[in-house]
Amino acid sequence: MKLSSREMVLAGMFAAAIGVLSQFTIPFGPIPLTLQTFAVGFVVTVLGKKTGTLAILIYLLMGFIGLPVFAGGSAGIGVVFGPTGGFLVGFIFNGLVTGWLIEKTPTNYFWSILANVAGAFITLFFGSLWLKFGASLPWSGAFSAGMIPFLIPGLIKAVAAGYLGHLISQRLPRSFSYSK
């Protein structure tokens, strides 16, 4: 995958933005409500699949090496491989699927929002799957803890990310954001 200097700089800047938005947290049991999923969807909607997913990978790498960019200022390998690590891993697939859907469908609000809803569901699925195996929960317990409480907030954040991401990307110069 060949990247231009512009794409690398944008990915780094937007990775930092994901880190900042991740600090907006509402404690909600072991898995907090955060703006991470909003940020992931927004970034991919603006930057596209390739650069947006790179921004997500940079964000995860920053947290992995110890920069306090995960929810609530957490960081490190323990967070990535802990009970909530599946949500973080799910961000990668969220970015890939959301970006792919946006690239393959007409450029409008409806498809941007639908792509973000699909991506948010993927994040919740990976998080629940990780809880199932990482925390040795039964399937019902994993989905009750990792998906059910987050469906409505996830839907709201996905709609906001799709709408605002599309709105912003349409108003930025073509050299800054993804455009077909």
mmCIF file of C-alpha atoms in Angstrom:
data_model
loop_
_atom_site.group_PDB
_atom_site.id
_atom_site.type_symbol
_atom_site.label_atom_id
_atom_site.label_comp_id
_atom_site.label_asym_id
_atom_site.label_seq_id
_atom_site.Cartn_x
_atom_site.Cartn_y
_atom_site.Cartn_z
ATOM 1 C CA MET A 1 0.000 0.000 0.000
ATOM 2 C CA LYS A 2 1.658 3.172 -1.176
ATOM 3 C CA LEU A 3 0.859 6.320 0.776
ATOM 4 C CA SER A 4 1.571 9.914 -0.074
ATOM 5 C CA SER A 5 3.025 12.322 2.459
ATOM 6 C CA ARG A 6 -0.359 14.071 2.572
ATOM 7 C CA GLU A 7 -2.122 10.801 3.474
ATOM 8 C CA MET A 8 0.390 10.016 6.202
ATOM 9 C CA VAL A 9 0.063 13.479 7.748
ATOM 10 C CA LEU A 10 -3.734 13.353 7.603
ATOM 11 C CA ALA A 11 -3.749 9.877 9.165
ATOM 12 C CA GLY A 12 -1.546 11.121 12.017
ATOM 13 C CA MET A 13 -3.668 14.215 12.618
ATOM 14 C CA PHE A 14 -6.899 12.251 12.619
ATOM 15 C CA ALA A 15 -5.386 9.552 14.875
ATOM 16 C CA ALA A 16 -4.736 12.320 17.395
ATOM 17 C CA ALA A 17 -8.351 13.471 16.985
ATOM 18 C CA ILE A 18 -9.586 9.950 17.780
ATOM 19 C CA GLY A 19 -7.384 10.028 20.898
ATOM 20 C CA VAL A 20 -8.860 13.351 22.021
ATOM 21 C CA LEU A 21 -12.469 12.279 21.411
ATOM 22 C CA SER A 22 -11.816 9.026 23.278
ATOM 23 C CA GLN A 23 -11.424 11.021 26.474
ATOM 24 C CA PHE A 24 -15.116 11.946 26.457
ATOM 25 C CA THR A 25 -16.291 9.050 28.585
ATOM 26 C CA ILE A 26 -19.377 8.128 30.557
ATOM 27 C CA PRO A 27 -18.677 5.304 33.030
ATOM 28 C CA PHE A 28 -21.067 2.452 32.251
ATOM 29 C CA GLY A 29 -19.850 -0.605 34.117
ATOM 30 C CA PRO A 30 -16.686 -2.262 32.838
ATOM 31 C CA ILE A 31 -17.266 -0.910 29.308
ATOM 32 C CA PRO A 32 -17.672 2.890 29.232
ATOM 33 C CA LEU A 33 -19.651 4.901 26.708
ATOM 34 C CA THR A 34 -17.141 6.946 24.730
ATOM 35 C CA LEU A 35 -16.841 9.030 21.590
ATOM 36 C CA GLN A 36 -14.276 6.559 20.204
ATOM 37 C CA THR A 37 -16.784 4.897 17.895
ATOM 38 C CA PHE A 38 -18.064 8.269 16.706
ATOM 39 C CA ALA A 39 -14.495 9.356 16.009
ATOM 40 C CA VAL A 40 -13.655 6.169 14.105
ATOM 41 C CA GLY A 41 -16.697 6.484 11.852
ATOM 42 C CA PHE A 42 -16.180 10.195 11.319
ATOM 43 C CA VAL A 43 -12.519 9.759 10.398
ATOM 44 C CA VAL A 44 -13.214 7.021 7.860
ATOM 45 C CA THR A 45 -16.118 8.966 6.375
ATOM 46 C CA VAL A 46 -13.900 12.006 5.839
ATOM 47 C CA LEU A 47 -10.632 10.306 4.859
ATOM 48 C CA GLY A 48 -11.848 7.161 3.106
ATOM 49 C CA LYS A 49 -10.994 3.512 3.691
ATOM 50 C CA LYS A 50 -7.229 3.564 3.195
ATOM 51 C CA THR A 51 -6.238 6.744 5.032
ATOM 52 C CA GLY A 52 -9.025 6.428 7.610
ATOM 53 C CA THR A 53 -8.032 2.881 8.539
ATOM 54 C CA LEU A 54 -4.408 3.975 8.747
ATOM 55 C CA ALA A 55 -5.488 6.679 11.221
ATOM 56 C CA ILE A 56 -7.214 3.998 13.308
ATOM 57 C CA LEU A 57 -4.099 1.807 13.240
ATOM 58 C CA ILE A 58 -1.911 4.751 14.313
ATOM 59 C CA TYR A 59 -4.347 5.512 17.136
ATOM 60 C CA LEU A 60 -4.219 1.895 18.322
ATOM 61 C CA LEU A 61 -0.431 1.857 18.083
ATOM 62 C CA MET A 62 -0.221 5.060 20.145
ATOM 63 C CA GLY A 63 -2.291 3.420 22.894
ATOM 64 C CA PHE A 64 -0.433 0.127 22.600
ATOM 65 C CA ILE A 65 2.944 1.770 23.233
ATOM 66 C CA GLY A 66 1.631 3.594 26.285
ATOM 67 C CA LEU A 67 0.300 6.972 25.196
ATOM 68 C CA PRO A 68 -2.895 7.636 27.200
ATOM 69 C CA VAL A 69 -5.253 7.830 24.217
ATOM 70 C CA PHE A 70 -7.767 5.081 25.015
ATOM 71 C CA ALA A 71 -10.983 5.730 26.942
ATOM 72 C CA GLY A 72 -10.406 7.574 30.195
ATOM 73 C CA GLY A 73 -6.704 8.084 29.471
ATOM 74 C CA SER A 74 -5.885 4.402 29.609
ATOM 75 C CA ALA A 75 -3.119 2.840 27.543
ATOM 76 C CA GLY A 76 -0.871 -0.138 27.137
ATOM 77 C CA ILE A 77 -0.823 -3.739 26.113
ATOM 78 C CA GLY A 78 -3.069 -4.697 29.034
ATOM 79 C CA VAL A 79 -5.901 -2.577 27.662
ATOM 80 C CA VAL A 80 -5.515 -3.951 24.141
ATOM 81 C CA PHE A 81 -5.538 -7.554 25.342
ATOM 82 C CA GLY A 82 -7.936 -6.964 28.247
ATOM 83 C CA PRO A 83 -11.677 -7.614 28.308
ATOM 84 C CA THR A 84 -12.511 -4.519 26.236
ATOM 85 C CA GLY A 85 -9.745 -5.045 23.670
ATOM 86 C CA GLY A 86 -12.200 -6.536 21.192
ATOM 87 C CA PHE A 87 -13.818 -3.145 20.734
ATOM 88 C CA LEU A 88 -10.418 -1.672 19.896
ATOM 89 C CA VAL A 89 -9.675 -4.468 17.420
ATOM 90 C CA GLY A 90 -13.187 -4.007 16.041
ATOM 91 C CA PHE A 91 -12.308 -0.408 15.124
ATOM 92 C CA ILE A 92 -9.993 -1.724 12.405
ATOM 93 C CA PHE A 93 -12.768 -3.769 10.816
ATOM 94 C CA ASN A 94 -15.213 -0.926 11.385
ATOM 95 C CA GLY A 95 -12.907 1.336 9.364
ATOM 96 C CA LEU A 96 -12.411 -1.190 6.590
ATOM 97 C CA VAL A 97 -16.108 -1.995 6.181
ATOM 98 C CA THR A 98 -17.352 1.576 6.616
ATOM 99 C CA GLY A 99 -14.763 2.880 4.164
ATOM 100 C CA TRP A 100 -15.474 0.116 1.660
ATOM 101 C CA LEU A 101 -19.227 0.762 1.788
ATOM 102 C CA ILE A 102 -18.730 4.501 1.353
ATOM 103 C CA GLU A 103 -16.450 3.913 -1.631
ATOM 104 C CA LYS A 104 -18.851 1.437 -3.289
ATOM 105 C CA THR A 105 -22.098 3.387 -2.856
ATOM 106 C CA PRO A 106 -23.374 6.779 -4.037
ATOM 107 C CA THR A 107 -21.902 9.738 -2.167
ATOM 108 C CA ASN A 108 -24.779 10.995 -0.047
ATOM 109 C CA TYR A 109 -25.936 11.251 3.551
ATOM 110 C CA PHE A 110 -28.022 8.066 3.471
ATOM 111 C CA TRP A 111 -25.153 5.787 2.410
ATOM 112 C CA SER A 112 -22.660 7.496 4.721
ATOM 113 C CA ILE A 113 -24.987 6.949 7.665
ATOM 114 C CA LEU A 114 -25.784 3.359 6.659
ATOM 115 C CA ALA A 115 -22.064 2.569 6.289
ATOM 116 C CA ASN A 116 -21.415 3.978 9.767
ATOM 117 C CA VAL A 117 -24.266 1.967 11.287
ATOM 118 C CA ALA A 118 -22.795 -1.215 9.757
ATOM 119 C CA GLY A 119 -19.346 -0.278 11.068
ATOM 120 C CA ALA A 120 -20.649 0.439 14.566
ATOM 121 C CA PHE A 121 -22.380 -2.939 14.626
ATOM 122 C CA ILE A 122 -19.103 -4.599 13.614
ATOM 123 C CA THR A 123 -17.300 -2.903 16.512
ATOM 124 C CA LEU A 124 -19.953 -4.128 18.942
ATOM 125 C CA PHE A 125 -19.805 -7.627 17.474
ATOM 126 C CA PHE A 126 -16.009 -7.830 17.869
ATOM 127 C CA GLY A 127 -16.250 -6.462 21.393
ATOM 128 C CA SER A 128 -18.868 -9.038 22.330
ATOM 129 C CA LEU A 129 -16.950 -11.844 20.682
ATOM 130 C CA TRP A 130 -13.816 -10.832 22.606
ATOM 131 C CA LEU A 131 -15.809 -10.767 25.855
ATOM 132 C CA LYS A 132 -17.106 -14.264 25.120
ATOM 133 C CA PHE A 133 -13.647 -15.749 24.827
ATOM 134 C CA GLY A 134 -11.503 -13.284 26.798
ATOM 135 C CA ALA A 135 -13.729 -13.103 29.851
ATOM 136 C CA SER A 136 -15.072 -16.671 29.501
ATOM 137 C CA LEU A 137 -18.667 -15.482 29.351
ATOM 138 C CA PRO A 138 -21.515 -17.459 27.853
ATOM 139 C CA TRP A 139 -22.799 -16.143 24.510
ATOM 140 C CA SER A 140 -25.833 -14.572 26.154
ATOM 141 C CA GLY A 141 -23.691 -12.855 28.778
ATOM 142 C CA ALA A 142 -21.185 -11.583 26.225
ATOM 143 C CA PHE A 143 -23.859 -10.056 24.014
ATOM 144 C CA SER A 144 -25.786 -8.744 27.033
ATOM 145 C CA ALA A 145 -22.673 -6.974 28.315
ATOM 146 C CA GLY A 146 -20.986 -5.998 25.056
ATOM 147 C CA MET A 147 -23.764 -5.256 22.604
ATOM 148 C CA ILE A 148 -27.264 -4.771 23.985
ATOM 149 C CA PRO A 149 -26.560 -1.721 26.200
ATOM 150 C CA PHE A 150 -24.643 -0.033 23.389
ATOM 151 C CA LEU A 151 -27.049 -0.500 20.477
ATOM 152 C CA ILE A 152 -28.964 2.780 20.888
ATOM 153 C CA PRO A 153 -25.910 4.919 21.797
ATOM 154 C CA GLY A 154 -23.979 3.245 18.961
ATOM 155 C CA LEU A 155 -26.771 3.982 16.506
ATOM 156 C CA ILE A 156 -26.879 7.630 17.581
ATOM 157 C CA LYS A 157 -23.096 7.987 17.261
ATOM 158 C CA ALA A 158 -23.092 6.234 13.876
ATOM 159 C CA VAL A 159 -25.793 8.524 12.507
ATOM 160 C CA ALA A 160 -23.911 11.566 13.805
ATOM 161 C CA ALA A 161 -20.588 10.322 12.393
ATOM 162 C CA GLY A 162 -22.092 9.543 8.998
ATOM 163 C CA TYR A 163 -23.960 12.829 8.778
ATOM 164 C CA LEU A 164 -21.161 15.087 10.039
ATOM 165 C CA GLY A 165 -18.454 13.153 8.201
ATOM 166 C CA HIS A 166 -20.308 13.492 4.908
ATOM 167 C CA LEU A 167 -21.102 17.151 5.572
ATOM 168 C CA ILE A 168 -17.470 17.985 6.376
ATOM 169 C CA SER A 169 -16.000 15.935 3.540
ATOM 170 C CA GLN A 170 -18.221 17.732 1.027
ATOM 171 C CA ARG A 171 -16.990 21.103 2.249
ATOM 172 C CA LEU A 172 -13.272 20.384 2.442
ATOM 173 C CA PRO A 173 -10.929 20.834 -0.497
ATOM 174 C CA ARG A 174 -10.565 17.625 -2.533
ATOM 175 C CA SER A 175 -6.898 17.391 -1.521
ATOM 176 C CA PHE A 176 -7.869 17.149 2.156
ATOM 177 C CA SER A 177 -10.614 14.544 2.281
ATOM 178 C CA TYR A 178 -11.677 11.428 0.496
ATOM 179 C CA SER A 179 -13.878 12.046 -2.523
ATOM 180 C CA LYS A 180 -14.952 9.846 -5.383
#
